[in-house]
Amino acid sequence: MSTEELMQATVGALFGIFGAPDDPAVAEAADDTLAALHDSLAAAAGN
Amino acid sequence: MTTTVSRTEIPALDAIRAHTQAENASAFLALNARTETFTSPVAEGAIAYRRAGGYLVQIGGAFAPTADYEALLTAFLAHARAEGLKVVAVQLQRHDAEIYARNGFTVNQIGASWAVSLPEFSLRGTKFMQLRNKISRAHRNGLVVTEVTADGYTGPIADIDRQWLGSKGEDAHQLEFLVGEVGGDGQPHRRMFLGTIEGSPVGYISYSPVYGTRHGWMHDLSRRIPHESPGIMEAINAHAIETFRGEGVPWLHFGFTPFTGLDSTQEIAGHSLGFQWLMHALFAQGADLYPAQTQLAYKQKWAPTLVIPEYIGFQDRASLAGFAHVFRACGAF
């Protein structure tokens, strides 16, 4: 996914947790998305 | 052995008064009625938190002597682990944030708190013209502001709360935890200023004590009856400011607003770039989650002299689930 797509996915994942706060699979997938966004932003910044 | 006990059994107040290295203006929120206090026999001090789902959501850092700070944090983390829970800490100050990062947390700026230095504060000058006009209008509409004891106004306060909440829509409910409250063991330490029009209460602001080198009061809970005169809250706060200035109080704090005051130079090494982006996105477009821009606009009316970054700390990696559970601990969903 592009950085832009990861940004949209991150916001979607956050609201997904509000809908299913006790589902560990939802939480894990959301945190993976956030980590992927971090990596993408870091790569774009040349870090 | 560690222990966790209800706030009423442990004087959390002693800990926040004694251990002020972090200069946390919101420390008094540790005394909120449903917030619990963690203590340990291996370290002095206290940690304030609430359980929300699989998380212990902590407010502020450890209120502990420097020598015991990390031992208390370690004991708290062990307690959480033993319960099968994770820790997420919110409203960490810079002092706390650096220690948490050293202890394996990913720490990001989540917002800022805002404060006004009172000795040099004045509403004179063109920058306050609109604010002065608003305050004058409220007084022309009959507003009278007095300092009161909350205990004597339980009914009117409840009525203001009910009408205020009713104006927020059918699904609205009062936020807790990171928001002040009226009543409970903390009440004798707070101050309240009440606005009335023709003898009827129309709004109030509750102020909580702030300890440390930037001691003073924090503009905490504020409520008003909707559709009353404009400028009610501003007039009440202006009255309180004059009272505090007359007493030689050095600081008025406006408290924490998430997603505001974001400054990349204030981030801690190892922070999440993804979470940093999310905070900016929520400031710009997250009003449904929290009306940060509206809250900030009110605080900026008073031309704050100090912007203090506040942080969130996640055990291990940055976590949307941990972030969401801060809102859950506040009763937002």
XYZ file of C-alpha atoms in Angstrom:
380
model
C 0.000 0.000 0.000
C 1.083 3.558 -0.616
C 1.619 5.971 2.283
C -1.658 7.662 1.400
C -3.512 4.350 1.509
C -1.862 3.452 4.812
C -3.003 6.792 6.263
C -6.587 6.041 5.270
C -6.257 2.496 6.578
C -4.921 3.786 9.910
C -7.929 6.037 10.456
C -10.237 3.187 9.440
C -8.438 0.828 11.806
C -8.833 3.257 14.719
C -12.566 3.486 14.207
C -12.652 -0.286 13.751
C -11.370 -0.639 17.327
C -14.129 1.621 18.621
C -16.540 -0.854 17.075
C -14.836 -3.967 18.455
C -12.652 -2.876 21.384
C -12.200 -6.345 22.853
C -11.329 -8.197 19.656
C -7.580 -8.965 19.799
C -7.425 -9.706 16.067
C -8.822 -6.252 15.250
C -6.346 -4.656 17.669
C -3.381 -6.574 16.253
C -4.286 -5.745 12.660
C -4.738 -2.069 13.580
C -1.362 -1.889 15.276
C 0.255 -3.621 12.297
C -1.261 -0.955 10.054
C 0.115 1.811 12.264
C 3.556 0.166 12.207
C 3.406 -0.092 8.415
C 2.537 3.614 8.212
C 5.526 4.407 10.410
C 7.811 2.391 8.140
C 6.404 4.034 5.029
C 6.833 7.550 6.458
C 10.337 6.701 7.659
C 11.256 5.402 4.209
C 9.860 8.532 2.577
C 11.922 10.672 4.947
C 15.016 8.637 4.099
C 15.429 7.258 7.620
C 4.193 -8.010 46.802
C 2.338 -5.130 45.200
C -1.019 -3.757 46.135
C -3.696 -1.849 44.327
C -6.308 -0.099 46.375
C -9.099 2.371 45.894
C -8.208 6.047 46.069
C -10.107 6.565 49.281
C -7.819 4.181 51.162
C -4.592 5.799 49.958
C -3.854 9.510 50.108
C -3.141 10.102 46.395
C -3.271 13.766 47.297
C -0.112 13.413 49.369
C 1.726 11.867 46.396
C 0.722 14.530 43.867
C 1.562 17.304 46.312
C 4.929 15.874 47.303
C 6.244 14.588 43.982
C 5.931 17.410 41.498
C 9.085 16.939 39.395
C 6.989 16.394 36.262
C 5.043 19.654 36.832
C 1.815 17.980 35.771
C -0.929 20.629 35.881
C -3.562 17.899 35.684
C -2.240 15.833 38.583
C -5.314 16.586 40.678
C -7.395 14.480 38.274
C -5.780 11.511 40.042
C -8.345 12.139 42.766
C -11.362 11.591 40.522
C -13.830 9.274 42.205
C -13.488 6.173 39.998
C -9.763 6.531 39.401
C -7.688 4.009 41.303
C -4.319 4.403 42.958
C -1.487 1.906 42.689
C 1.108 1.773 45.425
C 3.868 -0.674 46.200
C 5.787 -1.584 49.341
C 9.018 -1.473 47.311
C 8.716 2.191 46.338
C 7.240 5.404 47.654
C 4.626 7.279 45.651
C 1.505 6.495 43.660
C 0.249 5.838 40.130
C -3.302 6.818 39.123
C -5.147 4.676 36.586
C -8.388 3.158 35.387
C -9.044 -0.250 33.944
C -10.561 -0.250 30.467
C -10.938 -3.574 28.671
C -7.530 -5.226 28.471
C -5.678 -2.077 29.521
C -4.680 -0.176 32.600
C -4.896 3.417 31.446
C -2.636 5.595 33.536
C -2.991 9.365 33.957
C 0.307 11.185 34.371
C 3.505 9.422 35.267
C 4.461 7.980 38.603
C 4.032 10.522 41.368
C 7.106 9.311 43.216
C 10.451 10.468 44.573
C 13.172 10.425 41.902
C 14.943 7.497 43.569
C 11.757 5.396 43.581
C 10.216 6.451 40.270
C 11.412 3.572 38.090
C 10.906 0.991 40.833
C 7.273 2.076 41.180
C 6.775 1.981 37.412
C 8.341 -1.486 37.266
C 6.036 -2.691 40.046
C 3.017 -1.268 38.220
C 3.998 -2.993 34.981
C 4.451 -6.263 36.873
C 1.007 -5.827 38.413
C -0.521 -5.265 34.971
C 1.303 -8.282 33.534
C 0.104 -10.483 36.399
C -3.464 -9.442 35.571
C -2.931 -10.127 31.859
C -3.269 -6.424 31.043
C -1.246 -3.873 29.094
C -0.419 -0.359 30.252
C -1.014 2.805 28.284
C -0.040 6.068 29.973
C -1.571 9.401 28.971
C -0.793 12.977 29.954
C 2.827 12.114 30.598
C 4.931 15.232 30.957
C 8.369 15.538 29.357
C 10.005 14.404 32.615
C 7.842 11.261 32.658
C 8.084 10.673 28.913
C 11.850 10.373 28.941
C 11.759 7.851 31.787
C 9.028 5.809 30.102
C 10.999 5.741 26.840
C 14.012 4.464 28.795
C 11.796 1.705 30.158
C 10.730 0.300 26.811
C 7.713 2.476 26.035
C 7.098 4.071 22.665
C 6.273 7.655 23.555
C 4.590 10.232 21.308
C 3.271 13.723 21.786
C -0.521 13.531 22.011
C -1.327 17.197 22.605
C -0.524 20.060 24.925
C -1.683 21.943 27.958
C -1.889 25.705 28.050
C -1.180 28.168 30.856
C -1.337 31.900 31.537
C 1.113 33.691 33.802
C -1.131 35.790 36.015
C 1.127 38.510 37.466
C 1.490 40.229 34.081
C -1.957 39.270 32.769
C -4.323 42.033 31.741
C -7.364 42.180 29.471
C -6.245 45.589 28.180
C -5.158 46.049 24.589
C -6.534 45.316 21.156
C -5.821 41.561 21.272
C -8.464 41.188 23.971
C -11.021 43.575 22.469
C -13.426 40.834 21.301
C -13.102 39.031 24.619
C -13.821 42.232 26.561
C -16.876 42.897 24.402
C -18.182 39.395 25.032
C -17.697 39.746 28.780
C -19.376 43.167 28.784
C -22.322 41.754 26.896
C -22.793 39.007 29.486
C -22.758 41.567 32.296
C -25.182 43.826 30.399
C -27.488 40.808 30.190
C -27.475 40.656 33.974
C -24.722 38.141 34.701
C -23.367 38.206 38.234
C -20.351 36.070 39.147
C -19.622 34.886 42.664
C -17.346 32.334 44.220
C -19.415 29.627 45.889
C -19.025 26.364 47.731
C -20.199 23.578 45.431
C -21.867 21.730 48.293
C -24.367 24.545 48.649
C -25.375 24.417 44.975
C -25.711 20.710 44.240
C -29.176 21.065 42.687
C -28.402 24.032 40.400
C -25.108 22.446 39.312
C -26.872 19.200 38.425
C -29.463 21.209 36.507
C -26.779 23.078 34.532
C -25.026 19.754 33.813
C -28.273 18.196 32.614
C -29.098 21.051 30.261
C -25.526 21.281 28.999
C -25.416 17.552 28.271
C -28.859 17.658 26.663
C -27.574 20.227 24.182
C -24.879 17.811 22.995
C -27.322 15.389 21.380
C -29.123 12.184 22.254
C -26.050 9.963 22.474
C -23.952 12.380 24.503
C -22.606 11.353 27.869
C -20.222 13.105 30.225
C -16.564 12.275 29.765
C -14.646 11.158 32.827
C -11.107 10.402 33.955
C -9.185 13.101 32.049
C -11.887 15.622 32.919
C -12.481 17.176 36.310
C -15.505 16.490 38.416
C -17.473 18.109 41.173
C -17.856 16.372 44.505
C -16.017 13.528 46.169
C -13.002 13.749 48.427
C -11.290 16.279 46.166
C -14.041 18.868 46.449
C -12.751 20.717 49.552
C -9.571 21.488 47.586
C -11.298 22.884 44.478
C -12.858 26.309 43.939
C -16.002 27.131 42.032
C -17.225 30.348 40.431
C -20.905 30.506 39.577
C -22.692 32.812 37.151
C -26.293 33.819 37.797
C -28.787 35.921 35.861
C -31.623 37.362 37.921
C -30.678 34.944 40.672
C -30.806 31.818 38.487
C -27.574 29.836 38.005
C -26.589 29.814 34.313
C -23.026 28.489 34.338
C -20.021 27.573 36.438
C -16.314 26.907 36.250
C -14.552 24.601 38.690
C -10.834 25.143 39.342
C -8.499 22.425 40.638
C -5.277 23.082 42.525
C -1.957 22.799 40.704
C 1.193 22.014 42.657
C 4.891 22.451 41.824
C 6.880 25.426 40.606
C 4.040 26.501 38.273
C 1.501 26.283 41.042
C -1.882 27.916 40.869
C -5.261 26.734 39.585
C -6.458 24.744 36.623
C -9.579 25.886 34.749
C -11.193 22.502 34.925
C -14.829 21.643 34.526
C -16.973 24.333 32.881
C -20.646 24.102 32.050
C -23.348 26.536 31.061
C -26.992 26.491 30.168
C -27.208 26.616 26.363
C -28.821 29.574 24.632
C -28.225 31.908 27.559
C -26.260 35.117 27.097
C -22.994 34.945 25.126
C -19.830 35.444 27.131
C -20.934 33.650 30.297
C -17.885 31.402 30.573
C -15.520 34.195 29.608
C -17.031 36.513 32.246
C -16.818 33.830 34.930
C -13.184 33.110 34.088
C -12.281 36.805 33.972
C -13.782 37.197 37.444
C -11.813 34.189 38.705
C -8.608 35.557 37.179
C -9.031 38.843 39.010
C -9.658 36.955 42.245
C -6.544 34.814 41.747
C -4.414 37.817 40.791
C -5.561 39.570 43.936
C -4.345 36.575 45.919
C -0.943 36.557 44.182
C -1.567 33.247 42.377
C 1.186 32.875 39.744
C -0.414 30.563 37.146
C -3.781 29.783 35.652
C -3.664 26.510 33.734
C -6.181 25.660 31.043
C -5.367 21.975 31.057
C -4.784 19.388 28.394
C -6.256 19.432 24.915
C -5.478 16.401 22.773
C -4.117 16.898 19.253
C -3.121 20.544 19.907
C 0.274 22.219 20.221
C 1.926 19.467 18.193
C 5.587 20.216 17.654
C 7.958 17.764 15.990
C 10.907 19.191 17.953
C 9.203 18.027 21.163
C 8.982 14.363 20.120
C 10.983 11.759 22.026
C 13.530 9.549 20.257
C 11.915 6.335 19.071
C 8.463 7.888 18.597
C 6.089 6.506 15.980
C 5.876 8.554 12.795
C 2.536 6.930 12.058
C 1.048 8.003 15.389
C 2.542 11.470 14.961
C 0.774 11.754 11.599
C -2.476 10.527 13.172
C -2.404 13.274 15.834
C -2.112 15.939 13.112
C -4.905 14.274 11.133
C -7.199 14.182 14.173
C -6.521 17.839 14.925
C -7.473 18.734 11.362
C -10.422 16.394 10.884
C -11.158 14.547 14.110
C -13.840 16.773 15.631
C -16.213 13.801 15.822
C -13.728 12.088 18.099
C -12.761 15.189 20.101
C -13.453 18.867 19.317
C -9.824 19.902 19.718
C -10.041 23.040 17.583
C -13.042 24.384 19.501
C -11.354 23.696 22.827
C -8.149 25.307 21.646
C -9.988 28.394 20.383
C -11.372 29.013 23.882
C -7.930 28.628 25.473
C -6.241 30.868 22.916
C -8.663 33.687 23.706
C -6.670 34.148 26.903
C -3.323 34.420 25.061
C -1.555 31.612 26.928
C 2.059 32.290 27.806
C 3.050 28.647 28.021
C 2.386 25.641 25.779
C 3.376 22.428 27.552
C 3.664 19.262 25.420
C 1.951 16.158 26.778
C 2.676 12.586 25.800
C 1.182 9.133 25.504
C 3.287 6.071 26.293
C 2.632 2.614 24.863
C 4.189 -0.511 26.270
C 6.260 -1.861 23.385
C 5.101 -0.457 20.017
C 2.716 2.424 19.294
C -0.802 1.096 19.468
C -4.126 2.240 18.031
C -5.785 -0.142 20.465
C -3.981 1.483 23.387
C -4.948 4.933 22.105
C -8.583 3.881 21.702
C -8.622 2.581 25.260
C -7.746 6.021 26.591
C -11.073 7.138 25.122
C -12.718 4.039 26.526
C -11.411 4.868 30.014
C -12.961 8.328 29.586
C -16.331 6.748 28.864
C -16.318 8.022 25.268
C -17.624 4.697 23.936
